[in-house]
mmCIF file of C-alpha atoms in Angstrom:
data_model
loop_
_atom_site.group_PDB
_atom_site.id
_atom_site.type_symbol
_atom_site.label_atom_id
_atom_site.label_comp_id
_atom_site.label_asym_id
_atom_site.label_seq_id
_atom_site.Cartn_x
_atom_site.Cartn_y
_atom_site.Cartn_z
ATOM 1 C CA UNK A 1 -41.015 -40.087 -25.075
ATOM 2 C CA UNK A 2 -38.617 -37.844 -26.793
ATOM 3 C CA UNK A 3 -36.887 -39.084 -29.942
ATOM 4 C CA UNK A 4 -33.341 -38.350 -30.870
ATOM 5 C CA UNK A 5 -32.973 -36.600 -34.595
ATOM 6 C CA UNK A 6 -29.416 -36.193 -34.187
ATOM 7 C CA UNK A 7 -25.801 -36.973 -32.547
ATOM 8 C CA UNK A 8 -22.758 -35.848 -33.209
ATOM 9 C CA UNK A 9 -19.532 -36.497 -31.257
ATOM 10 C CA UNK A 10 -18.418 -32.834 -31.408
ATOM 11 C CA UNK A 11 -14.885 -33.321 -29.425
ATOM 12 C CA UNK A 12 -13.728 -36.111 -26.825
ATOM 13 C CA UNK A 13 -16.327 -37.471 -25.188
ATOM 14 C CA UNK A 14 -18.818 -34.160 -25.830
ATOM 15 C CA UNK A 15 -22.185 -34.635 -27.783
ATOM 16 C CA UNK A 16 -24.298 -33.090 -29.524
ATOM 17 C CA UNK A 17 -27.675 -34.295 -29.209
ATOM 18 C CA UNK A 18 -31.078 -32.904 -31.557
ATOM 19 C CA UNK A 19 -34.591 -34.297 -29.793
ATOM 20 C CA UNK A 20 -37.744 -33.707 -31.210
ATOM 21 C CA UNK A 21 -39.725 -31.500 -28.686
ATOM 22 C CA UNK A 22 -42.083 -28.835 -30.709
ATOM 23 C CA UNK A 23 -43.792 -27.307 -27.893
ATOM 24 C CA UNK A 24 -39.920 -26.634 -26.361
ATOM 25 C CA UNK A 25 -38.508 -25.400 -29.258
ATOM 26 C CA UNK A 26 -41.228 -22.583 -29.616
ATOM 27 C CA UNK A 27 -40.616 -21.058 -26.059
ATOM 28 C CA UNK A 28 -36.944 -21.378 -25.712
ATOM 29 C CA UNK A 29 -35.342 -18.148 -25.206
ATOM 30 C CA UNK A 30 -31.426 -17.660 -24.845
ATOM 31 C CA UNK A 31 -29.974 -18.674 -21.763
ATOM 32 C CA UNK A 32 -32.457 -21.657 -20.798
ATOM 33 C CA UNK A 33 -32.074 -25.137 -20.533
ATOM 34 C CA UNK A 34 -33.959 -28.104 -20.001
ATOM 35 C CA UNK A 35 -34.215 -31.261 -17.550
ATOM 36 C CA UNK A 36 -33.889 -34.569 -19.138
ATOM 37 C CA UNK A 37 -34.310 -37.931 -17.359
ATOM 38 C CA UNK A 38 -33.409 -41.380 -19.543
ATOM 39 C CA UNK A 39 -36.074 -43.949 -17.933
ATOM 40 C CA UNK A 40 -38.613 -44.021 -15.624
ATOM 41 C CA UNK A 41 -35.662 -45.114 -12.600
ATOM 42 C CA UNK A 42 -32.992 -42.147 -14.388
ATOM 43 C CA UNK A 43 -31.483 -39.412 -13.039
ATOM 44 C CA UNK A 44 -32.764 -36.058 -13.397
ATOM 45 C CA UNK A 45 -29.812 -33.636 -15.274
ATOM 46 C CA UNK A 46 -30.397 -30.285 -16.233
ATOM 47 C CA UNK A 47 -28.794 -28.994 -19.884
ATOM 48 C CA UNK A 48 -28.320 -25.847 -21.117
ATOM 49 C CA UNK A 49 -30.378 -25.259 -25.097
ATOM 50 C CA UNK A 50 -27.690 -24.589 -27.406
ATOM 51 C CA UNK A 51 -29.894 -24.129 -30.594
ATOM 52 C CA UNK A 52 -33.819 -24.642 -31.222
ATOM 53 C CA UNK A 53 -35.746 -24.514 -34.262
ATOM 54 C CA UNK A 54 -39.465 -23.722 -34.109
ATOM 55 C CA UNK A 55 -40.244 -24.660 -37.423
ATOM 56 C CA UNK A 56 -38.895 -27.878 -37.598
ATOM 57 C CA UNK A 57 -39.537 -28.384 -33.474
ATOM 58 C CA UNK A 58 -36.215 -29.406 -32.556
ATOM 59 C CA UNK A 59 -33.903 -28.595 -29.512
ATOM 60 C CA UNK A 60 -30.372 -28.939 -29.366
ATOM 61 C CA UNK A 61 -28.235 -29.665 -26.338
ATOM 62 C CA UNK A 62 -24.537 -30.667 -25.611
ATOM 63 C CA UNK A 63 -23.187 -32.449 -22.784
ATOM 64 C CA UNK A 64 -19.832 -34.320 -21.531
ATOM 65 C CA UNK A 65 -19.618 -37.754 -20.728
ATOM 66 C CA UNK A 66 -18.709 -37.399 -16.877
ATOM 67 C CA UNK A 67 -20.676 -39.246 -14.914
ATOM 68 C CA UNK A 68 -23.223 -42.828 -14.900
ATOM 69 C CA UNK A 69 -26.551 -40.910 -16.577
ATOM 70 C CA UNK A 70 -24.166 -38.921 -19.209
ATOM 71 C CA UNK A 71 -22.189 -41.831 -20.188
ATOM 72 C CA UNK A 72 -25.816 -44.044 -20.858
ATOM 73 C CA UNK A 73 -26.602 -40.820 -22.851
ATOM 74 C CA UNK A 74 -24.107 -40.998 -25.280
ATOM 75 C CA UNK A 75 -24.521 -44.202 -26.242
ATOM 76 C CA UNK A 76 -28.005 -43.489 -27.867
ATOM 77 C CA UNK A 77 -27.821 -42.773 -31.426
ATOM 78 C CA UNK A 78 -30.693 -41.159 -33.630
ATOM 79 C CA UNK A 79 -34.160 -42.907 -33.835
ATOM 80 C CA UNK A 80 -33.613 -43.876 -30.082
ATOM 81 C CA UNK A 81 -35.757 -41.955 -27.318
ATOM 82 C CA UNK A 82 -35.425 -40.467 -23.989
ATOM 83 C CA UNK A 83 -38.160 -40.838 -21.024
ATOM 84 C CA UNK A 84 -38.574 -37.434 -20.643
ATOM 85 C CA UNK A 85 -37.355 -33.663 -21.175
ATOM 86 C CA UNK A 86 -38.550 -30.723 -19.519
ATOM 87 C CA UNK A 87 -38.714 -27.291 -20.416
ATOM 88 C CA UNK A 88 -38.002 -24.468 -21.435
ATOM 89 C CA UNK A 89 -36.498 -23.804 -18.015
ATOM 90 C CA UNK A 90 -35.347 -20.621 -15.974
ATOM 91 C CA UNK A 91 -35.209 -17.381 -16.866
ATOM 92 C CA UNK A 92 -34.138 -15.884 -20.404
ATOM 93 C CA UNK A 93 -30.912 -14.086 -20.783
ATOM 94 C CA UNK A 94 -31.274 -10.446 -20.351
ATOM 95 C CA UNK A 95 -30.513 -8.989 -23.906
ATOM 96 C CA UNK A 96 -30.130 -5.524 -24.852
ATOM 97 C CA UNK A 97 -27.830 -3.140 -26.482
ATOM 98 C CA UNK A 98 -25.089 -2.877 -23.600
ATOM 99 C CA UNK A 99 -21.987 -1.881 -26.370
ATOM 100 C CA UNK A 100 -19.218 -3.711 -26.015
ATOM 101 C CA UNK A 101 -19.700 -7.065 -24.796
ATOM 102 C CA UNK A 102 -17.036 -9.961 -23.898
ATOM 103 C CA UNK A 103 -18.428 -13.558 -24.121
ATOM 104 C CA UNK A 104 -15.883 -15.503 -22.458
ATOM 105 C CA UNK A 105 -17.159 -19.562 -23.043
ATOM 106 C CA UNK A 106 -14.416 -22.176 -21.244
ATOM 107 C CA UNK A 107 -15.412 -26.224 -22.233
ATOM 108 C CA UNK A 108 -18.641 -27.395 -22.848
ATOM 109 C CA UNK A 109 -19.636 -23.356 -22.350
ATOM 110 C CA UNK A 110 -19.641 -22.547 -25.472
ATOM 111 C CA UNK A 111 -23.031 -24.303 -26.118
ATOM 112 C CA UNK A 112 -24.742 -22.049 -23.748
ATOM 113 C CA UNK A 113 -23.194 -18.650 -24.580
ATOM 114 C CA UNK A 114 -24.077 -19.368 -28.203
ATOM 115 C CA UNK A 115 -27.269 -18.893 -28.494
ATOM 116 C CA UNK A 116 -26.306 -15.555 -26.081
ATOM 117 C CA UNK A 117 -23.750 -13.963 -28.138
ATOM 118 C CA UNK A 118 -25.800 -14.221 -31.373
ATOM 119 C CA UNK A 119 -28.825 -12.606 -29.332
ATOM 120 C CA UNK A 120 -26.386 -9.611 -28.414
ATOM 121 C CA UNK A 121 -25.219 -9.307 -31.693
ATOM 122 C CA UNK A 122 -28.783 -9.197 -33.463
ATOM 123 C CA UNK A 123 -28.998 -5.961 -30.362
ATOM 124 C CA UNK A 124 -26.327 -4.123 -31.864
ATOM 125 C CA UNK A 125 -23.427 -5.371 -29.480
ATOM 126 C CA UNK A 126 -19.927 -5.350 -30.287
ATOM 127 C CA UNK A 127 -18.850 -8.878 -29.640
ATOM 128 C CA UNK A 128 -15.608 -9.886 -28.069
ATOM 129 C CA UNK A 129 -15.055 -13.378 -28.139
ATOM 130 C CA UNK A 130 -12.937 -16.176 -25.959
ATOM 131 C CA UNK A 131 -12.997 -19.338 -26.596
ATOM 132 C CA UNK A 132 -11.025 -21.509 -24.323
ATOM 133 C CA UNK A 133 -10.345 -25.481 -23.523
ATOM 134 C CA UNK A 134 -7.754 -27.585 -21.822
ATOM 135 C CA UNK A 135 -6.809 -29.037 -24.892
ATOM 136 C CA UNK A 136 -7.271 -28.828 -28.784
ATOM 137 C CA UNK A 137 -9.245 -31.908 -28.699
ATOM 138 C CA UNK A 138 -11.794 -30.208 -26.379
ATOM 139 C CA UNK A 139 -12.508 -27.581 -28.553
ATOM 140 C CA UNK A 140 -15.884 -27.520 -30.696
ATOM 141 C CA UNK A 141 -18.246 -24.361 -32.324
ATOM 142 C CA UNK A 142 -14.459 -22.693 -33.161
ATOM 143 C CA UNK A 143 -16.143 -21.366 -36.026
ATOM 144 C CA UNK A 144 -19.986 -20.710 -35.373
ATOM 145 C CA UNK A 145 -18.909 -18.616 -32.536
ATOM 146 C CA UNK A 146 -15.975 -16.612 -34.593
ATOM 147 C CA UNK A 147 -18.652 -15.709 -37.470
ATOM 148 C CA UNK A 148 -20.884 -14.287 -34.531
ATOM 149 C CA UNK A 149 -18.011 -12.136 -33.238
ATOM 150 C CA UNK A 150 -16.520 -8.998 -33.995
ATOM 151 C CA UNK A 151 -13.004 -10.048 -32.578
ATOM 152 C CA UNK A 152 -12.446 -13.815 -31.252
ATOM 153 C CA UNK A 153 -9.543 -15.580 -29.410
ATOM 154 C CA UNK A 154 -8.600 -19.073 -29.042
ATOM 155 C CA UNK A 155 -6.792 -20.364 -25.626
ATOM 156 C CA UNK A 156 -5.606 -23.549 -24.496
ATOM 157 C CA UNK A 157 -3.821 -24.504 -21.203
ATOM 158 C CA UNK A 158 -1.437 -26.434 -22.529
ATOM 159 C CA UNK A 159 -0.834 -24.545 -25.656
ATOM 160 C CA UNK A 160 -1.786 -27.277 -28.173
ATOM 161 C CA UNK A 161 -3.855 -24.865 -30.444
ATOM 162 C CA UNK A 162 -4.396 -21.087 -30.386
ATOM 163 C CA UNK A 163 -2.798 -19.477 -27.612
ATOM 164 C CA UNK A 164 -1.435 -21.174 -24.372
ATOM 165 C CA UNK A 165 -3.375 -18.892 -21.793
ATOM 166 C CA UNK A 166 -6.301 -19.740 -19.259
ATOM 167 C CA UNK A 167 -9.055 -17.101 -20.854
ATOM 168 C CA UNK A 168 -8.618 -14.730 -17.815
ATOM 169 C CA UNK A 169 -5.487 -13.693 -19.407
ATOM 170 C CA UNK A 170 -7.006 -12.458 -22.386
ATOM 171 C CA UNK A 171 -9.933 -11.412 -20.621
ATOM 172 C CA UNK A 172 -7.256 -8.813 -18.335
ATOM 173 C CA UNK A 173 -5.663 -7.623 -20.701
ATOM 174 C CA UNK A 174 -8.516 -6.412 -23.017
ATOM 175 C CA UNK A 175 -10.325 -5.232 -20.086
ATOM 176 C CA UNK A 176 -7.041 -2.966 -19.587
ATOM 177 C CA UNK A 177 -7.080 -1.521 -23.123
ATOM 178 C CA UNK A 178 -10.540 -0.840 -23.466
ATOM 179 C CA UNK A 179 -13.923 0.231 -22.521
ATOM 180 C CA UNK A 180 -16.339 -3.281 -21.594
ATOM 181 C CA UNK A 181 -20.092 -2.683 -20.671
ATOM 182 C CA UNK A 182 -20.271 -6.270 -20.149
ATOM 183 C CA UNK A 183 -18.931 -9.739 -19.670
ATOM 184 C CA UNK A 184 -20.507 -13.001 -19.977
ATOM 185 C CA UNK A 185 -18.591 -15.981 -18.923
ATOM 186 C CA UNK A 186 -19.974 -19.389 -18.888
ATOM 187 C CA UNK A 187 -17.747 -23.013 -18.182
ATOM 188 C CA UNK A 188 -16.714 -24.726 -15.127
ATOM 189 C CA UNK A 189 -16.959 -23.384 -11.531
ATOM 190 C CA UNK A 190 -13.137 -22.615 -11.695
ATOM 191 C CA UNK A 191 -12.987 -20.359 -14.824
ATOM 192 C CA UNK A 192 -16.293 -18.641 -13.671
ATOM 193 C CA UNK A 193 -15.163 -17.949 -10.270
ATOM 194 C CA UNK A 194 -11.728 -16.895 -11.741
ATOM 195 C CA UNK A 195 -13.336 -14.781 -14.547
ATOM 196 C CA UNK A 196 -15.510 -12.862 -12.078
ATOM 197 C CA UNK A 197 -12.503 -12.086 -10.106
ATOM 198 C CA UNK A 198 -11.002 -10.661 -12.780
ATOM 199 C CA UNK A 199 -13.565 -8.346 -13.904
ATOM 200 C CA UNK A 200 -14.496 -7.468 -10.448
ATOM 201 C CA UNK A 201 -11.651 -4.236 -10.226
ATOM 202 C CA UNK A 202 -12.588 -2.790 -13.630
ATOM 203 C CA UNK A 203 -16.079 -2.769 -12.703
ATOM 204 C CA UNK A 204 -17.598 -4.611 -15.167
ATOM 205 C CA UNK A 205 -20.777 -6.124 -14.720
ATOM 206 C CA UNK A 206 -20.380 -9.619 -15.071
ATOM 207 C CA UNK A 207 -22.963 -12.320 -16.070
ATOM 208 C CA UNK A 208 -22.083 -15.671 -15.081
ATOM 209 C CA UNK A 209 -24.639 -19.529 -15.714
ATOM 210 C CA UNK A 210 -24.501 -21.411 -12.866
ATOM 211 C CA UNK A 211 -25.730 -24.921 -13.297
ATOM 212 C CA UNK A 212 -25.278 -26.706 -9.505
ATOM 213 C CA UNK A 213 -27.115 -29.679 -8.424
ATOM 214 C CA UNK A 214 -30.750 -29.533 -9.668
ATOM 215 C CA UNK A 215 -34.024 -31.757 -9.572
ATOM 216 C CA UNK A 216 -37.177 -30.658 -10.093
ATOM 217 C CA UNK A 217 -36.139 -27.068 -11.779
ATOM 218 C CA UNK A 218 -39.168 -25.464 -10.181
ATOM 219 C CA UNK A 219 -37.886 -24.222 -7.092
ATOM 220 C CA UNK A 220 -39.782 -26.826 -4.984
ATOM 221 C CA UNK A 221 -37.137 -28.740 -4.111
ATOM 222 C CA UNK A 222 -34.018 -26.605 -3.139
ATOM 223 C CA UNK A 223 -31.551 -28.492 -4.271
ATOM 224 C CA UNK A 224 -30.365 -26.070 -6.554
ATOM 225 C CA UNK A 225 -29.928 -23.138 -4.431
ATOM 226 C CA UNK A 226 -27.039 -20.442 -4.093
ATOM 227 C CA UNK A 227 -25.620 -18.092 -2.582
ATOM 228 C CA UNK A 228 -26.032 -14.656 -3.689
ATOM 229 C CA UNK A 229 -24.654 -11.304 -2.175
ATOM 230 C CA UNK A 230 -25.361 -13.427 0.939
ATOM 231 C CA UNK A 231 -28.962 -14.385 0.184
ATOM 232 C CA UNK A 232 -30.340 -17.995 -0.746
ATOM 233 C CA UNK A 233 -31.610 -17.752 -4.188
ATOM 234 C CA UNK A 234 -32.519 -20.619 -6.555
ATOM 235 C CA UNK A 235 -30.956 -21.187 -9.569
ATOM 236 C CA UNK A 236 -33.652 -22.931 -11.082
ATOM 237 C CA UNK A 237 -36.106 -20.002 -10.967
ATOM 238 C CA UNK A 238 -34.418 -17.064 -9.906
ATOM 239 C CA UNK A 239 -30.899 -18.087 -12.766
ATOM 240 C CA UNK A 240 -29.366 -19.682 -13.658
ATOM 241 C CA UNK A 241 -27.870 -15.809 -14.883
ATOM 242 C CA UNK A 242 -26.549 -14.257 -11.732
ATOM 243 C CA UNK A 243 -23.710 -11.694 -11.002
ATOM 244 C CA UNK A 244 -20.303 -13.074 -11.076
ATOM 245 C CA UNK A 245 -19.149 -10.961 -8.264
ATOM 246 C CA UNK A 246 -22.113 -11.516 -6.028
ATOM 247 C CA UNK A 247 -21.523 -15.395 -5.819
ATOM 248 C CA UNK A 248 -20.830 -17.085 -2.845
ATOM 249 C CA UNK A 249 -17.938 -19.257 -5.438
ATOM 250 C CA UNK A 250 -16.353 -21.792 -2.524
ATOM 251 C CA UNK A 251 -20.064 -22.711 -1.115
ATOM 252 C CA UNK A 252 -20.938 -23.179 -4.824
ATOM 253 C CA UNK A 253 -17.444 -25.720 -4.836
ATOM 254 C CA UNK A 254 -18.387 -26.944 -2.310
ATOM 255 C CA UNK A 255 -21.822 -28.197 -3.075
ATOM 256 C CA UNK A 256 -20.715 -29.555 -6.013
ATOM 257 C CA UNK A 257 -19.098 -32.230 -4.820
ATOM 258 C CA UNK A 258 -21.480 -32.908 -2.138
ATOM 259 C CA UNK A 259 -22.316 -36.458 -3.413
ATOM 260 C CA UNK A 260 -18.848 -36.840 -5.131
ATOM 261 C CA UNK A 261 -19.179 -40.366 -3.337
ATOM 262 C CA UNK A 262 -22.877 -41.377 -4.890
ATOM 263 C CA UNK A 263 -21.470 -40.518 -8.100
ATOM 264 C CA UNK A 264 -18.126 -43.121 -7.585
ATOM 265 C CA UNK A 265 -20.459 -45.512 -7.295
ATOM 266 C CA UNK A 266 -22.521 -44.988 -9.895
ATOM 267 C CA UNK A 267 -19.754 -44.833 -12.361
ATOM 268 C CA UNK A 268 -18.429 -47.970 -11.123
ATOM 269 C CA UNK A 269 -21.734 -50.096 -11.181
ATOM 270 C CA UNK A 270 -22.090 -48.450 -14.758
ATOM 271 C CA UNK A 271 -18.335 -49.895 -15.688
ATOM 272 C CA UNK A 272 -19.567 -53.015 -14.953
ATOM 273 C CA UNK A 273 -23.146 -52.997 -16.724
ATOM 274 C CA UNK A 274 -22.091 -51.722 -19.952
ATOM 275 C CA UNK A 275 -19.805 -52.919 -22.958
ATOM 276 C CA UNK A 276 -16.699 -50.491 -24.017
ATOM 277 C CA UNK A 277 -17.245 -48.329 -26.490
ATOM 278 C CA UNK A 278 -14.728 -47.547 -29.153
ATOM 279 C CA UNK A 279 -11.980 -45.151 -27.223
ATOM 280 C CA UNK A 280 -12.143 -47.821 -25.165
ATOM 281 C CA UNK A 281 -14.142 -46.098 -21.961
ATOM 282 C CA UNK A 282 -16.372 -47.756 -19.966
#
């Protein structure tokens, strides 16, 4: 049993979430996550480690109410516990002095390229921020990832805060002024995919998380796997960093919605089972 230190409601329906898990928070390296399951009959759901702290042996991850399991999550408050959490999980971020990097986060992103962009800026890296949502009140970490960056920009699709851009906008035009050694862009399979694209003329290597259906997170299972310049590789084990432009992007869409109807019902037999909270939401 895991026990909750900490949660915060960081923007609509996203979470922040501290768990006491020493042996975790010593290992953890930038760019791994962790498996969590709620009971012994719960879901298995990987999350990305936004912050650890091997001194006081905490984790820290964030997550969106979008589904059954996530929605039962955020209803725990601190001093409750989860069944389990496994971890640290897949392989480290590759960090090193590239020069000029852009660390493009879209959503809930910005919890996993965190912990990234600091690492590249302790390296030496120039650090190019973009920090985009579909809306203001989607936004979190504005300013924890603006002190770790040497330049930062703020998009929103509908233009309620910062500027009214999807981040590949940004991302086009500052590849077109300027050398960049590197991009990292982590969000939804959408901005990814469209990031990667983007990129992909100028050259740039681009580092992309991808976080598709997962369950044991050892590789035994193959859930998890992608496509990869036309290879099967397993994001589990062999990610979840890959190359943006080697990413088979419409089998990865694809997959994802693969049990689109499972889920349905889950939400629905969890909109019966459980009291409203205060927005309102099931």
């Amino acid at each position: 049993m895991y026990r909750i230190e900490e949660h915060q409601e960081k923007a609509t329906a996203i979470h922040l979430f501290k768990v006491a898990a020493p042996e975790i928070a010593r290992k953890a390296r930038p760019g791994q996550f962790i498996i969590i399951q709620l009971d012994e009959k719960g879901e298995r759901i990987p999350l990305t480690l936004a912050e650890w702290d091997a001194g006081r042996g905490t984790i820290t991850f964030i997550f969106m109410e979008v589904g059954a399991t996530t929605c039962r999550l955020a209803r725990l408050q601190a001093g409750d516990y989860v069944q389990h959490v496994v971890g640290p999980l897949g392989l480290p971020a590759h960090i090193e002095n590239f020069g000029t990097v852009v660390c493009a986060a879209g959503g809930v992103g910005v919890a996993p390229i965190m912990p990234i962009a600091r690492a590249l800026k302790r390296a030496g890296n120039f650090i190019i921020s973009i920090l985009g949502a579909r809306t203001q009140e989607l936004l979190f970490w504005e300013q924890e990832l603006r002190q770790t960056s040497d330049e930062f920009i703020v998009t929103t699709d509908n233009g309620s805060y910062g500027r009214k851009a999807l981040i590949t906008e940004p991302l086009k035009e500052i590849l077109s002024s300027r050398k960049i050694d590197r991009v990292i862009a982590i969000g939804p399979i959408p901005m990814m995919k469209f990031c990667s694209l983007t990129t992909r003329p100028f050259g740039v290597n681009t580092i992309v998380s991808l976080n598709p259906l997962m369950l044991d997170g050892t590789g035994m299972c193959g859930c998890c796997r992608v496509s990869i310049a036309g290879s099967t590789k397993f994001a589990c084990v062999d990610g979840p960093d890959f190359d943006g432009h080697q990413v088979d992007w419409d089998l990865m869409a694809y997959r994802a919605k693969f049990y689109t109807a499972e889920e349905n019902t889950a939400n629905e037999k969890h909109s019966c089972q459980l009291p409203f909270n205060k927005k309102g939401l099931p």
